[in-house]
Coordinates of N, CA and C in Angstrom, one line a residue:
M1 N 12.1 4.2 -37.5 CA 12.8 5.1 -36.7 C 11.8 6.3 -36.3
K2 N 11.0 6.8 -37.2 CA 10.0 7.8 -36.9 C 9.0 7.3 -35.9
G3 N 8.6 6.1 -36.0 CA 7.6 5.5 -35.1 C 8.2 5.4 -33.7
W4 N 9.4 5.0 -33.5 CA 10.1 5.0 -32.2 C 10.2 6.4 -31.6
L5 N 10.6 7.4 -32.4 CA 10.7 8.7 -32.0 C 9.4 9.3 -31.5
L6 N 8.3 9.0 -32.3 CA 7.0 9.5 -31.9 C 6.5 8.9 -30.6
T7 N 6.7 7.6 -30.5 CA 6.4 6.9 -29.3 C 7.1 7.4 -28.1
S8 N 8.4 7.6 -28.2 CA 9.2 8.2 -27.1 C 8.7 9.6 -26.7
M9 N 8.4 10.4 -27.7 CA 7.9 11.7 -27.4 C 6.5 11.7 -26.7
L10 N 5.6 10.8 -27.2 CA 4.3 10.7 -26.5 C 4.4 10.2 -25.1
L11 N 5.3 9.2 -24.9 CA 5.5 8.7 -23.5 C 6.1 9.7 -22.6
A12 N 7.1 10.5 -23.1 CA 7.6 11.5 -22.3 C 6.6 12.6 -21.9
T13 N 5.8 12.9 -22.9 CA 4.7 13.9 -22.7 C 3.7 13.4 -21.7
S14 N 3.3 12.2 -21.7 CA 2.3 11.7 -20.8 C 2.9 11.6 -19.4
V15 N 4.2 11.3 -19.2 CA 4.8 11.2 -17.9 C 4.9 12.6 -17.3
V16 N 5.3 13.6 -18.1 CA 5.5 15.0 -17.6 C 4.1 15.5 -17.3
S17 N 3.1 15.3 -18.1 CA 1.8 15.9 -17.9 C 1.1 15.2 -16.7
S18 N 1.4 13.9 -16.4 CA 0.7 13.3 -15.3 C 1.4 13.6 -14.0
G19 N 2.7 14.0 -14.0 CA 3.4 14.2 -12.8 C 3.8 13.0 -12.1
A20 N 3.4 11.8 -12.6 CA 3.8 10.5 -11.9 C 5.0 10.0 -12.6
E21 N 5.7 9.1 -11.8 CA 6.9 8.5 -12.4 C 6.3 7.4 -13.4
P22 N 7.1 7.2 -14.4 CA 6.7 6.2 -15.4 C 6.6 4.8 -14.8
T23 N 5.7 4.0 -15.3 CA 5.7 2.6 -14.9 C 6.3 1.8 -16.1
R24 N 6.8 0.6 -15.7 CA 7.4 -0.2 -16.7 C 6.6 -1.4 -17.0
A25 N 7.0 -2.2 -18.0 CA 6.4 -3.5 -18.3 C 6.7 -4.4 -17.1
P26 N 5.8 -5.3 -16.7 CA 6.1 -6.2 -15.6 C 7.3 -7.0 -15.8
D27 N 8.1 -7.2 -14.8 CA 9.3 -8.1 -14.9 C 9.4 -9.0 -13.7
A28 N 10.5 -9.7 -13.6 CA 10.7 -10.6 -12.5 C 10.5 -9.9 -11.1
D29 N 11.0 -8.7 -10.9 CA 10.9 -8.0 -9.7 C 9.4 -7.8 -9.4
D30 N 8.6 -7.5 -10.4 CA 7.2 -7.3 -10.1 C 6.5 -8.6 -9.7
T31 N 6.9 -9.7 -10.3 CA 6.3 -11.0 -9.9 C 6.6 -11.3 -8.5
V32 N 7.9 -11.1 -8.1 CA 8.3 -11.4 -6.7 C 7.6 -10.4 -5.7
D33 N 7.7 -9.2 -6.1 CA 7.1 -8.2 -5.1 C 5.6 -8.3 -5.0
R34 N 4.9 -8.7 -6.1 CA 3.5 -8.9 -6.0 C 3.2 -10.1 -5.1
A35 N 4.0 -11.1 -5.1 CA 3.9 -12.3 -4.2 C 4.1 -11.9 -2.8
L36 N 5.1 -11.0 -2.5 CA 5.4 -10.5 -1.2 C 4.3 -9.7 -0.6
A37 N 3.7 -8.8 -1.5 CA 2.6 -8.0 -1.1 C 1.4 -8.9 -0.7
K38 N 1.2 -9.9 -1.5 CA 0.1 -10.8 -1.2 C 0.4 -11.6 0.1
Q39 N 1.6 -12.0 0.3 CA 2.0 -12.7 1.5 C 1.7 -11.8 2.8
L40 N 2.1 -10.6 2.7 CA 1.8 -9.7 3.9 C 0.3 -9.6 4.1
A41 N -0.5 -9.3 3.0 CA -1.9 -9.1 3.1 C -2.6 -10.4 3.7
T42 N -2.1 -11.6 3.2 CA -2.7 -12.9 3.6 C -2.4 -13.2 5.0
E43 N -1.2 -13.0 5.4 CA -0.8 -13.3 6.8 C -1.6 -12.4 7.8
L44 N -1.6 -11.1 7.5 CA -2.3 -10.1 8.3 C -3.8 -10.4 8.4
K45 N -4.4 -10.7 7.3 CA -5.8 -11.0 7.3 C -6.1 -12.2 8.1
A46 N -5.3 -13.2 8.0 CA -5.5 -14.4 8.8 C -5.5 -14.1 10.3
E47 N -4.5 -13.3 10.7 CA -4.4 -13.0 12.2 C -5.5 -12.1 12.6
L48 N -5.9 -11.1 11.7 CA -7.0 -10.2 12.1 C -8.4 -11.0 12.2
T49 N -8.6 -12.0 11.3 CA -9.8 -12.8 11.3 C -9.9 -13.5 12.7
Q50 N -8.7 -14.1 13.1 CA -8.7 -14.8 14.4 C -9.0 -13.8 15.5
A51 N -8.3 -12.7 15.5 CA -8.5 -11.7 16.5 C -9.9 -11.2 16.6
L52 N -10.6 -11.0 15.5 CA -11.9 -10.5 15.5 C -12.9 -11.5 16.1
Q53 N -12.5 -12.8 16.1 CA -13.4 -13.8 16.8 C -13.4 -13.6 18.3
V54 N -12.4 -12.9 18.8 CA -12.4 -12.5 20.2 C -13.1 -11.2 20.4
S55 N -12.6 -10.2 19.7 CA -13.3 -8.9 19.8 C -12.6 -7.9 18.8
P56 N -13.3 -6.9 18.4 CA -12.6 -5.8 17.5 C -11.4 -5.2 18.2
E57 N -11.6 -5.0 19.6 CA -10.5 -4.4 20.3 C -9.2 -5.3 20.2
N58 N -9.4 -6.6 20.2 CA -8.3 -7.5 20.1 C -7.6 -7.3 18.7
A59 N -8.4 -7.1 17.7 CA -7.9 -6.9 16.3 C -7.1 -5.6 16.3
I60 N -7.4 -4.6 17.0 CA -6.6 -3.4 17.1 C -5.2 -3.7 17.6
N61 N -5.2 -4.6 18.6 CA -3.9 -5.0 19.2 C -3.0 -5.7 18.1
V62 N -3.7 -6.6 17.3 CA -3.0 -7.3 16.3 C -2.4 -6.3 15.3
C63 N -3.2 -5.3 14.9 CA -2.7 -4.3 13.9 C -1.5 -3.6 14.5
K64 N -1.6 -3.2 15.7 CA -0.6 -2.4 16.4 C 0.7 -3.2 16.5
T65 N 0.6 -4.5 16.9 CA 1.9 -5.2 17.2 C 2.3 -6.2 16.0
R66 N 1.3 -7.0 15.6 CA 1.7 -8.1 14.6 C 1.9 -7.5 13.2
A67 N 1.2 -6.5 12.8 CA 1.4 -6.0 11.4 C 2.8 -5.6 11.2
P68 N 3.4 -4.8 12.0 CA 4.8 -4.4 11.8 C 5.7 -5.6 11.9
Q69 N 5.4 -6.5 12.8 CA 6.3 -7.7 13.0 C 6.3 -8.5 11.7
I70 N 5.1 -8.8 11.1 CA 5.0 -9.5 9.9 C 5.7 -8.9 8.8
A71 N 5.6 -7.5 8.7 CA 6.3 -6.8 7.6 C 7.8 -6.9 7.8
A72 N 8.3 -6.8 9.1 CA 9.7 -6.9 9.4 C 10.2 -8.3 9.0
E73 N 9.5 -9.3 9.3 CA 9.9 -10.7 9.0 C 10.0 -10.9 7.5
I74 N 9.0 -10.4 6.8 CA 9.1 -10.6 5.3 C 10.2 -9.8 4.7
S75 N 10.4 -8.6 5.2 CA 11.5 -7.7 4.8 C 12.8 -8.4 5.0
A76 N 13.1 -8.9 6.2 CA 14.3 -9.6 6.5 C 14.6 -10.8 5.6
E77 N 13.5 -11.6 5.5 CA 13.6 -12.9 4.7 C 13.9 -12.6 3.2
S78 N 13.4 -11.5 2.7 CA 13.4 -11.2 1.3 C 14.3 -10.1 0.8
N79 N 15.0 -9.5 1.8 CA 15.9 -8.4 1.5 C 15.2 -7.2 0.8
V80 N 14.0 -6.9 1.3 CA 13.3 -5.7 0.8 C 12.8 -4.9 1.9
T81 N 12.1 -3.8 1.7 CA 11.4 -3.1 2.6 C 9.9 -3.2 2.2
I82 N 9.1 -3.7 3.1 CA 7.7 -3.9 2.8 C 6.8 -3.3 3.9
G83 N 5.7 -2.8 3.6 CA 4.8 -2.2 4.6 C 3.5 -1.8 4.0
R84 N 2.7 -1.2 4.8 CA 1.4 -0.6 4.4 C 1.4 0.8 4.6
T85 N 0.7 1.5 3.7 CA 0.5 3.0 3.9 C -0.9 3.4 3.3
S86 N -1.2 4.6 3.6 CA -2.5 5.1 3.2 C -2.5 6.6 3.2
L87 N -3.5 7.2 2.5 CA -3.7 8.7 2.6 C -4.3 9.0 4.0
R88 N -5.0 8.1 4.6 CA -5.6 8.3 5.9 C -5.1 7.2 6.8
V89 N -4.0 7.4 7.5 CA -3.4 6.4 8.4 C -4.0 6.4 9.8
R90 N -3.9 5.2 10.4 CA -4.2 5.1 11.8 C -2.9 5.3 12.6
N91 N -1.9 4.6 12.1 CA -0.6 4.7 12.8 C 0.3 5.7 12.1
P92 N 0.8 6.7 12.7 CA 1.6 7.7 12.0 C 2.9 7.1 11.4
A93 N 3.3 6.0 12.0 CA 4.5 5.4 11.4 C 4.3 4.8 10.0
N94 N 3.0 4.7 9.6 CA 2.7 4.2 8.3 C 2.4 5.3 7.3
A95 N 2.7 6.6 7.7 CA 2.4 7.7 6.8 C 3.2 7.5 5.5
P96 N 2.7 7.9 4.3 CA 3.4 7.7 3.1 C 4.5 8.7 2.9
S97 N 5.5 8.2 2.2 CA 6.6 9.1 1.7 C 6.0 9.9 0.5
D98 N 6.8 10.8 0.1 CA 6.3 11.7 -1.0 C 5.9 10.8 -2.3
W99 N 6.8 9.9 -2.7 CA 6.4 9.1 -3.9 C 5.3 8.2 -3.6
Q100 N 5.1 7.7 -2.4 CA 4.0 6.8 -2.1 C 2.7 7.6 -2.1
R101 N 2.8 8.9 -1.5 CA 1.6 9.7 -1.6 C 1.1 10.0 -3.0
E102 N 2.1 10.3 -3.9 CA 1.8 10.5 -5.3 C 1.1 9.3 -5.9
V103 N 1.6 8.2 -5.6 CA 0.9 6.9 -6.2 C -0.4 6.7 -5.6
L104 N -0.6 6.9 -4.3 CA -1.9 6.8 -3.6 C -2.9 7.8 -4.2
N105 N -2.5 9.0 -4.4 CA -3.4 10.0 -5.0 C -3.8 9.6 -6.4
D106 N -2.8 9.0 -7.2 CA -3.2 8.5 -8.5 C -4.2 7.4 -8.4
F107 N -3.9 6.4 -7.5 CA -4.9 5.3 -7.3 C -6.2 5.9 -6.9
Q108 N -6.3 6.9 -6.0 CA -7.6 7.4 -5.6 C -8.3 8.1 -6.8
R109 N -7.6 8.9 -7.6 CA -8.2 9.5 -8.8 C -8.8 8.4 -9.7
R110 N -8.0 7.4 -9.9 CA -8.5 6.3 -10.8 C -9.7 5.6 -10.2
H111 N -9.7 5.4 -8.9 CA -10.8 4.7 -8.3 C -12.0 5.6 -8.3
D112 N -11.9 6.9 -8.1 CA -13.0 7.8 -8.2 C -13.6 7.9 -9.6
A113 N -12.7 7.6 -10.6 CA -13.2 7.6 -12.0 C -13.8 6.3 -12.4
G114 N -13.9 5.3 -11.4 CA -14.6 4.1 -11.7 C -13.7 2.8 -11.9
E115 N -12.4 3.0 -11.8 CA -11.5 1.9 -12.0 C -11.5 1.0 -10.7
P116 N -11.7 -0.3 -10.8 CA -11.7 -1.1 -9.6 C -10.3 -1.1 -8.9
A117 N -10.2 -0.9 -7.7 CA -9.0 -0.8 -6.9 C -8.3 -2.1 -6.9
T118 N -9.0 -3.2 -7.1 CA -8.4 -4.6 -7.0 C -7.3 -4.8 -8.0
A119 N -7.4 -4.0 -9.1 CA -6.4 -4.2 -10.2 C -5.3 -3.2 -10.2
M120 N -5.3 -2.3 -9.2 CA -4.3 -1.2 -9.2 C -3.0 -1.6 -8.7
E121 N -2.0 -1.4 -9.5 CA -0.6 -1.6 -9.1 C 0.3 -0.5 -9.7
Y122 N 1.5 -0.4 -9.1 CA 2.4 0.6 -9.6 C 3.8 -0.1 -9.5
S123 N 4.6 0.2 -10.5 CA 6.0 -0.3 -10.5 C 6.9 0.6 -11.3
T124 N 8.1 0.8 -10.8 CA 9.1 1.6 -11.5 C 10.4 1.3 -10.9
V125 N 11.5 1.7 -11.6 CA 12.8 1.7 -11.1 C 13.3 3.1 -11.1
V126 N 13.9 3.5 -10.0 CA 14.3 4.9 -9.8 C 15.8 4.9 -9.5
A127 N 16.5 5.8 -10.1 CA 17.9 6.1 -9.8 C 18.0 6.9 -8.6
M128 N 18.7 6.4 -7.6 CA 18.9 7.2 -6.4 C 20.4 7.7 -6.4
D129 N 20.8 8.2 -5.3 CA 22.2 8.7 -5.2 C 23.1 7.5 -5.0
G130 N 23.7 7.0 -6.1 CA 24.6 5.9 -6.1 C 24.0 4.5 -6.2
Y131 N 22.7 4.4 -6.4 CA 22.1 3.0 -6.5 C 20.8 3.2 -7.2
T132 N 20.1 2.1 -7.5 CA 18.8 2.2 -8.1 C 17.9 1.3 -7.2
E133 N 16.6 1.6 -7.2 CA 15.7 0.8 -6.4 C 14.4 0.6 -7.3
H134 N 13.9 -0.6 -7.0 CA 12.6 -1.0 -7.6 C 11.5 -0.7 -6.6
R135 N 10.5 0.0 -7.1 CA 9.4 0.4 -6.2 C 8.1 -0.2 -6.7
Y136 N 7.4 -0.9 -5.8 CA 6.1 -1.5 -6.2 C 5.1 -1.2 -5.2
M137 N 3.8 -1.0 -5.7 CA 2.7 -0.8 -4.8 C 1.5 -1.5 -5.3
K138 N 0.7 -2.1 -4.4 CA -0.5 -2.8 -4.8 C -1.6 -2.2 -3.9
A139 N -2.7 -1.8 -4.5 CA -3.8 -1.2 -3.8 C -4.4 -2.2 -2.8
I140 N -4.9 -1.6 -1.6 CA -5.6 -2.4 -0.6 C -7.1 -1.9 -0.8
V141 N -8.0 -2.9 -1.0 CA -9.4 -2.6 -1.1 C -10.0 -2.9 0.3
T142 N -10.9 -2.0 0.7 CA -11.7 -2.2 2.0 C -12.6 -3.4 1.8
E143 N -12.4 -4.4 2.6 CA -13.2 -5.6 2.6 C -14.2 -5.6 3.8
P144 N -15.2 -6.5 3.8 CA -16.1 -6.5 4.9 C -15.4 -6.6 6.3
L145 N -14.3 -7.4 6.4 CA -13.6 -7.5 7.6 C -13.0 -6.2 8.0
C146 N -12.6 -5.3 7.1 CA -11.9 -4.1 7.4 C -12.9 -3.1 8.1
V147 N -14.1 -3.1 7.6 CA -15.0 -2.0 8.1 C -15.4 -2.2 9.6
T148 N -15.1 -3.4 10.2 CA -15.3 -3.6 11.6 C -14.5 -2.5 12.4
C149 N -13.3 -2.2 12.0 CA -12.5 -1.2 12.7 C -12.2 0.0 11.9
H150 N -12.5 0.0 10.6 CA -12.3 1.2 9.8 C -13.5 1.8 9.1
G151 N -14.7 1.2 9.5 CA -15.9 1.6 8.9 C -16.5 2.9 9.4
Q152 N -17.7 3.2 9.0 CA -18.4 4.4 9.3 C -19.1 4.4 10.7
Q153 N -19.4 3.3 11.1 CA -20.1 3.2 12.5 C -19.3 2.2 13.3
L154 N -18.7 2.7 14.4 CA -18.0 1.9 15.3 C -18.6 1.9 16.7
S155 N -18.5 0.9 17.4 CA -19.0 0.9 18.8 C -18.3 1.9 19.6
P156 N -18.9 2.4 20.6 CA -18.2 3.3 21.5 C -16.9 2.7 22.2
A157 N -17.0 1.4 22.5 CA -15.9 0.7 23.1 C -14.7 0.6 22.1
L158 N -15.0 0.4 20.9 CA -14.0 0.3 19.9 C -13.4 1.7 19.6
E159 N -14.2 2.7 19.5 CA -13.7 4.1 19.4 C -12.8 4.4 20.5
Q160 N -13.1 4.1 21.7 CA -12.2 4.3 22.9 C -10.9 3.6 22.7
A161 N -11.0 2.3 22.3 CA -9.7 1.5 22.2 C -8.8 2.1 21.1
I162 N -9.4 2.6 20.0 CA -8.7 3.2 18.9 C -8.0 4.5 19.4
A163 N -8.8 5.3 20.1 CA -8.3 6.6 20.6 C -7.2 6.4 21.6
A164 N -7.3 5.4 22.4 CA -6.2 5.1 23.4 C -4.9 4.7 22.7
K165 N -5.0 3.9 21.6 CA -3.7 3.5 21.0 C -3.3 4.4 19.9
Y166 N -4.3 5.1 19.2 CA -4.0 6.0 18.1 C -4.7 7.3 18.2
P167 N -4.2 8.2 19.0 CA -4.9 9.5 19.3 C -5.1 10.3 18.0
S168 N -4.3 10.1 17.0 CA -4.4 10.9 15.8 C -5.0 10.1 14.6
D169 N -5.8 9.1 14.9 CA -6.4 8.2 13.9 C -7.1 9.0 12.8
E170 N -6.9 8.6 11.6 CA -7.6 9.2 10.4 C -8.2 8.1 9.6
A171 N -8.2 6.9 10.1 CA -8.6 5.7 9.3 C -9.9 5.1 9.6
T172 N -10.9 6.0 9.7 CA -12.3 5.5 9.8 C -13.1 6.1 8.8
G173 N -14.4 5.6 8.6 CA -15.3 6.2 7.7 C -15.3 5.5 6.3
F174 N -14.6 4.4 6.2 CA -14.5 3.6 5.0 C -15.7 2.7 4.8
S175 N -16.0 2.5 3.5 CA -17.1 1.5 3.1 C -16.4 0.4 2.3
V176 N -17.1 -0.8 2.3 CA -16.6 -1.9 1.5 C -16.4 -1.4 0.1
G177 N -15.3 -1.8 -0.5 CA -15.0 -1.4 -1.9 C -14.1 -0.1 -2.0
D178 N -14.0 0.7 -0.9 CA -13.2 1.9 -1.0 C -11.7 1.5 -1.1
L179 N -11.0 2.4 -1.6 CA -9.5 2.3 -1.6 C -9.0 2.6 -0.2
R180 N -8.5 1.6 0.5 CA -8.0 1.7 1.9 C -6.6 2.3 2.0
G181 N -5.8 1.9 1.0 CA -4.4 2.2 1.0 C -3.6 1.3 0.0
A182 N -2.4 1.0 0.4 CA -1.6 0.1 -0.5 C -0.5 -0.6 0.3
V183 N -0.1 -1.7 -0.2 CA 1.1 -2.4 0.3 C 2.2 -1.9 -0.6
Y184 N 3.4 -1.6 -0.1 CA 4.5 -1.2 -0.9 C 5.7 -2.2 -0.6
V185 N 6.5 -2.3 -1.7 CA 7.7 -3.1 -1.6 C 8.8 -2.3 -2.3
V186 N 9.9 -2.1 -1.6 CA 11.0 -1.4 -2.1 C 12.2 -2.3 -2.1
R187 N 12.9 -2.5 -3.3 CA 14.0 -3.4 -3.4 C 15.2 -2.6 -4.0
R188 N 16.3 -2.6 -3.2 CA 17.5 -2.0 -3.7 C 18.1 -2.9 -4.8
L189 N 18.4 -2.4 -6.0 CA 18.9 -3.2 -7.0 C 20.4 -3.2 -7.1
R190 N 21.0 -2.0 -7.0 CA 22.5 -1.9 -7.1 C 23.0 -0.6 -6.6

């Protein structure tokens, strides 16, 4: 009994001191949501790879139109809300919510301390007003493909295309291996 009490007190202290919501042990929701996050990333990467064979400007069009469509299709098929967000967004519609910003800041702190972003995940269940929801996030790592449009050196034509579609763009200057953002999945439980 004393061990349980001590463990509970230590857990509560670490949650309060970190300011982050507690994470849980992985469960079935995590497994499903991890697969959905991977599905979104895989489908989008495949379309971006094809688009880049035409031009980087074509890839910008894929991100603007197909990324939200793919997310909407997965959301509808799976009865979840799925999408991408970042601390530095290109599309203002992808700006993080307060809880997503907190998780992204935690991911960035951990990445800055040397933890590989490839392993970063977040999962919790939160009581809302009259229901609960499962929240899941998986870090997006900047890959060589990504720096074509999100890197430190972009062609003038690509800079113009980005500025035309996203006048408030904040999503350049990344290097391979940087934390680019995260895929999130939100599932209403009851």
